CSV table of C-alpha atoms in Angstrom, one decimal:
chain,number,residue,atom,x,y,z
U,1,SER,CA,-131.2,-142.9,42.4
U,2,ALA,CA,-131.6,-139.3,43.4
U,3,GLU,CA,-128.5,-138.3,41.4
U,4,CYS,CA,-129.9,-139.4,38.1
U,5,ALA,CA,-133.7,-138.8,38.4
U,6,GLU,CA,-135.1,-136.8,35.6
U,7,SER,CA,-138.7,-135.7,34.7
U,8,ARG,CA,-140.3,-135.2,31.4
U,9,SER,CA,-143.1,-132.7,30.5
U,10,ASP,CA,-146.3,-134.2,29.2
U,11,PHE,CA,-149.4,-132.1,28.4
U,12,ARG,CA,-152.7,-133.6,27.3
U,13,GLY,CA,-155.8,-131.6,26.3
U,14,GLY,CA,-154.4,-128.2,27.1
U,15,ALA,CA,-153.5,-126.3,30.3
U,16,GLY,CA,-156.6,-127.5,32.2
U,17,ASN,CA,-155.7,-131.1,31.9
U,18,ARG,CA,-152.0,-131.3,32.8
U,19,GLN,CA,-150.7,-134.7,33.7
U,20,HIS,CA,-147.7,-135.2,36.1
U,21,PRO,CA,-145.2,-137.5,34.3
U,22,ALA,CA,-143.0,-138.2,37.3
U,23,LYS,CA,-145.8,-140.5,38.7
U,24,ASP,CA,-147.4,-141.7,35.5
U,25,HIS,CA,-144.4,-142.2,33.3
U,26,PRO,CA,-141.2,-142.4,35.3
U,27,LEU,CA,-138.0,-142.3,33.3
U,28,VAL,CA,-136.0,-145.6,33.5
U,29,VAL,CA,-132.3,-144.9,33.8
U,30,GLU,CA,-130.0,-147.9,33.4
U,31,ILE,CA,-126.3,-148.6,33.6
U,32,HIS,CA,-124.9,-151.9,32.2
U,33,LEU,CA,-121.4,-153.1,33.2
U,34,VAL,CA,-119.9,-155.4,30.6
U,35,ARG,CA,-116.9,-157.6,31.1
U,36,HIS,CA,-114.6,-157.5,28.0
U,37,GLY,CA,-114.1,-160.4,25.6
U,38,ARG,CA,-111.5,-163.1,25.8
U,39,SER,CA,-107.9,-161.9,25.6
U,40,ALA,CA,-105.8,-162.5,22.6
U,41,LEU,CA,-102.8,-163.2,24.8
U,42,VAL,CA,-101.7,-166.8,24.4
U,43,HIS,CA,-100.5,-168.1,27.7
U,44,ASP,CA,-98.2,-171.2,27.7
U,45,GLY,CA,-99.4,-172.4,31.1
U,46,SER,CA,-96.3,-171.2,33.0
U,47,TRP,CA,-96.6,-170.8,36.8
U,48,PHE,CA,-95.4,-167.6,38.4
U,49,ARG,CA,-93.7,-166.4,41.6
U,50,TRP,CA,-95.3,-163.4,43.2
U,51,ALA,CA,-92.7,-161.1,41.8
U,52,ASP,CA,-93.5,-162.2,38.2
U,53,VAL,CA,-97.2,-161.7,38.4
U,54,HIS,CA,-97.1,-158.0,37.3
U,55,ALA,CA,-95.0,-158.8,34.2
U,56,TYR,CA,-97.8,-161.2,33.1
U,57,GLU,CA,-100.4,-158.5,33.8
U,58,ASP,CA,-98.4,-156.0,31.7
U,59,ALA,CA,-98.5,-158.5,28.8
U,60,TYR,CA,-102.2,-159.1,29.4
U,61,ASP,CA,-102.9,-155.4,29.4
U,62,ALA,CA,-101.1,-154.9,26.0
U,63,HIS,CA,-103.4,-157.4,24.1
U,64,GLY,CA,-106.8,-157.0,22.5
U,65,ILE,CA,-109.3,-159.8,22.2
U,66,ARG,CA,-109.4,-162.9,20.1
U,67,ASP,CA,-110.5,-162.6,16.5
U,68,ASP,CA,-113.0,-165.4,16.9
U,69,ASP,CA,-114.6,-164.1,20.1
U,70,ARG,CA,-118.1,-162.7,19.7
U,71,PRO,CA,-120.4,-160.8,22.1
U,72,SER,CA,-123.4,-162.5,23.7
U,73,ALA,CA,-126.9,-162.1,22.4
U,74,ASP,CA,-127.8,-160.1,25.6
U,75,LEU,CA,-125.7,-157.3,24.3
U,76,ASP,CA,-127.7,-157.0,21.0
U,77,VAL,CA,-130.8,-156.3,23.1
U,78,LEU,CA,-129.0,-153.5,25.0
U,79,LEU,CA,-128.0,-151.8,21.7
U,80,GLY,CA,-131.6,-151.5,20.7
U,81,ALA,CA,-132.1,-148.7,23.2
U,82,ASN,CA,-129.4,-146.6,21.5
U,83,PRO,CA,-127.2,-146.4,24.6
U,84,LYS,CA,-124.2,-144.3,25.4
U,85,ILE,CA,-121.1,-146.6,25.0
U,86,VAL,CA,-118.1,-146.0,27.3
U,87,ALA,CA,-115.1,-148.3,27.9
U,88,SER,CA,-111.8,-148.7,29.7
U,89,ASP,CA,-108.9,-147.4,27.7
U,90,LEU,CA,-107.1,-150.8,27.9
U,91,PRO,CA,-106.8,-152.6,24.5
U,92,ARG,CA,-109.1,-155.5,25.4
U,93,ALA,CA,-111.9,-153.2,26.5
U,94,ILE,CA,-111.5,-150.9,23.5
U,95,ALA,CA,-111.6,-153.9,21.1
U,96,SER,CA,-114.6,-155.4,22.9
U,97,ALA,CA,-116.6,-152.1,22.8
U,98,GLN,CA,-115.9,-151.8,19.0
U,99,ARG,CA,-117.1,-155.4,18.5
U,100,ILE,CA,-120.2,-154.8,20.5
U,101,ALA,CA,-121.1,-151.6,18.8
U,102,PRO,CA,-119.1,-151.0,15.6
U,103,ARG,CA,-121.3,-148.2,14.5
U,104,HIS,CA,-121.3,-146.3,17.8
U,105,GLN,CA,-118.8,-143.7,19.0
U,106,VAL,CA,-117.1,-145.1,22.1
U,107,GLU,CA,-115.9,-142.8,24.9
U,108,LEU,CA,-112.8,-144.1,26.6
U,109,SER,CA,-111.7,-143.5,30.2
U,110,PRO,CA,-108.9,-144.8,32.5
U,111,LEU,CA,-111.4,-144.7,35.3
U,112,LEU,CA,-112.7,-148.0,34.1
U,113,ARG,CA,-109.3,-149.8,34.0
U,114,GLU,CA,-108.8,-153.1,35.7
U,115,ILE,CA,-107.3,-153.4,39.2
U,116,ARG,CA,-103.8,-154.8,39.6
U,117,LEU,CA,-103.3,-158.1,41.5
U,118,GLU,CA,-101.6,-157.8,44.8
U,119,PRO,CA,-99.9,-161.2,45.2
U,120,PRO,CA,-98.9,-162.1,48.9
U,121,ARG,CA,-95.2,-161.8,49.1
U,122,TRP,CA,-94.9,-164.3,51.9
U,123,ILE,CA,-95.9,-167.2,49.5
U,124,PRO,CA,-92.6,-168.6,48.1
U,125,LEU,CA,-94.2,-171.0,45.6
U,126,ARG,CA,-94.7,-170.8,41.8
U,127,LEU,CA,-98.5,-170.8,41.2
U,128,PRO,CA,-100.8,-170.6,38.2
U,129,ILE,CA,-102.0,-167.1,37.4
U,130,GLN,CA,-105.6,-168.3,38.2
U,131,VAL,CA,-104.5,-169.0,41.8
U,132,TRP,CA,-103.0,-165.6,42.2
U,133,ASP,CA,-106.3,-164.2,40.9
U,134,VAL,CA,-108.2,-166.2,43.5
U,135,PHE,CA,-106.1,-164.6,46.2
U,136,SER,CA,-107.1,-161.2,44.8
U,137,HIS,CA,-110.8,-162.2,44.7
U,138,VAL,CA,-110.8,-163.3,48.4
U,139,GLN,CA,-108.8,-160.1,49.4
U,140,TRP,CA,-111.4,-157.9,47.6
U,141,SER,CA,-114.3,-159.8,49.1
U,142,TYR,CA,-113.0,-158.9,52.5
U,143,ARG,CA,-112.4,-155.3,51.5
U,144,LEU,CA,-115.8,-154.9,50.1
U,145,PHE,CA,-117.5,-156.6,53.0
U,146,SER,CA,-115.7,-154.3,55.5
U,147,ASP,CA,-116.1,-151.2,53.3
U,148,ALA,CA,-112.3,-150.6,53.5
U,149,ASP,CA,-110.7,-147.6,51.9
U,150,HIS,CA,-108.4,-148.2,48.9
U,151,GLU,CA,-107.1,-146.3,45.9
U,152,TYR,CA,-109.3,-148.5,43.7
U,153,VAL,CA,-112.4,-147.8,45.8
U,154,ARG,CA,-111.7,-144.1,45.4
U,155,ARG,CA,-111.3,-144.5,41.7
U,156,ALA,CA,-114.6,-146.5,41.6
U,157,ARG,CA,-116.4,-143.7,43.3
U,158,GLU,CA,-115.1,-141.3,40.7
U,159,ALA,CA,-116.1,-143.7,37.9
U,160,VAL,CA,-119.6,-144.1,39.3
U,161,ASP,CA,-120.0,-140.3,39.4
U,162,TRP,CA,-119.0,-140.2,35.8
U,163,LEU,CA,-121.3,-143.1,34.8
U,164,VAL,CA,-124.3,-141.6,36.7
U,165,ASP,CA,-123.7,-138.2,34.9
U,166,HIS,CA,-123.8,-140.0,31.6
U,167,ALA,CA,-126.9,-141.9,32.6
U,168,ALA,CA,-128.7,-138.7,33.6
U,169,ARG,CA,-128.1,-137.3,30.1
U,170,SER,CA,-128.4,-140.5,28.0
U,171,SER,CA,-130.7,-142.7,30.2
U,172,ASN,CA,-129.0,-145.8,29.1
U,173,VAL,CA,-125.2,-146.4,29.4
U,174,VAL,CA,-123.2,-149.5,28.4
U,175,ALA,CA,-119.8,-149.5,30.1
U,176,VAL,CA,-117.1,-152.1,29.0
U,177,THR,CA,-114.8,-152.7,31.9
U,178,HIS,CA,-113.0,-155.6,33.7
U,179,GLY,CA,-113.9,-158.4,36.0
U,180,GLY,CA,-112.1,-157.2,39.2
U,181,PHE,CA,-113.0,-153.6,38.9
U,182,ARG,CA,-116.6,-154.4,38.1
U,183,ARG,CA,-117.1,-155.9,41.6
U,184,ILE,CA,-116.0,-152.6,43.1
U,185,LEU,CA,-118.2,-150.6,40.7
U,186,ASP,CA,-121.1,-152.8,41.7
U,187,ALA,CA,-120.6,-152.1,45.4
U,188,ARG,CA,-120.4,-148.3,44.8
U,189,LEU,CA,-123.5,-148.3,42.6
U,190,VAL,CA,-125.5,-150.2,45.2
U,191,ALA,CA,-124.3,-147.9,47.9
U,192,ARG,CA,-125.6,-145.0,45.8
U,193,GLY,CA,-129.0,-146.5,45.7
U,194,TRP,CA,-128.9,-148.2,42.3
U,195,ARG,CA,-130.8,-151.5,42.1
U,196,ARG,CA,-129.4,-154.6,40.5
U,197,SER,CA,-131.7,-155.9,37.7
U,198,SER,CA,-130.9,-159.5,38.5
U,199,ALA,CA,-129.6,-161.5,41.5
U,200,LYS,CA,-127.9,-163.9,39.2
U,201,ARG,CA,-124.5,-162.6,38.0
U,202,SER,CA,-122.0,-164.2,35.7
U,203,TYR,CA,-118.2,-163.5,35.8
U,204,SER,CA,-117.6,-164.8,32.3
U,205,ASN,CA,-116.4,-162.7,29.4
U,206,TRP,CA,-119.1,-160.6,27.8
U,207,SER,CA,-121.3,-161.0,30.8
U,208,VAL,CA,-123.6,-158.0,31.7
U,209,TRP,CA,-124.4,-156.7,35.2
U,210,SER,CA,-127.3,-154.2,34.9
U,211,TYR,CA,-128.6,-151.5,37.3
U,212,ARG,CA,-131.6,-149.2,37.5
U,213,GLY,CA,-131.5,-145.8,39.0
């Protein structure tokens, strides 16, 4: 993207034989969005009314990740490029970033926090938390399709500005974030001209969505 393009000086054979690196050796700038590991919260399978969903989210937000959960091999490859590591400031994202890169300094930001579910109040039933999550997924699919304004969209714009700024200085950024907010970040990155590295995208824990500027 234009926001993160950089050039490098490259001189060969003196002033009379100067090469233009922007054409011959373009700088590859990448942003990788990683979903955190599996939560350490032990859920007993209870079903919830809409009014109880946020209490479950509060408990989920307070937990880190499972002790036996390990990053995927894809993340080991990313670390070989000595990336800038950033993460949401929620415990599960912090713990995930530390497990991905225990020797790296991690910069935390609330900009990368997860969205909150918005359970429809007109549904009187108790439902599994996964069903309430499906409602949110459908709701956000419509919002992203229609380019609707929302506080989380505005936060995603600010987060993308922040990530692009890091990428301009570090060329390779690994951002540990969350499943719902990552979809909004994806839409904003693409709108800014960033290219998805792959058409196949997983929503599983530790999955990576990559972009080139």
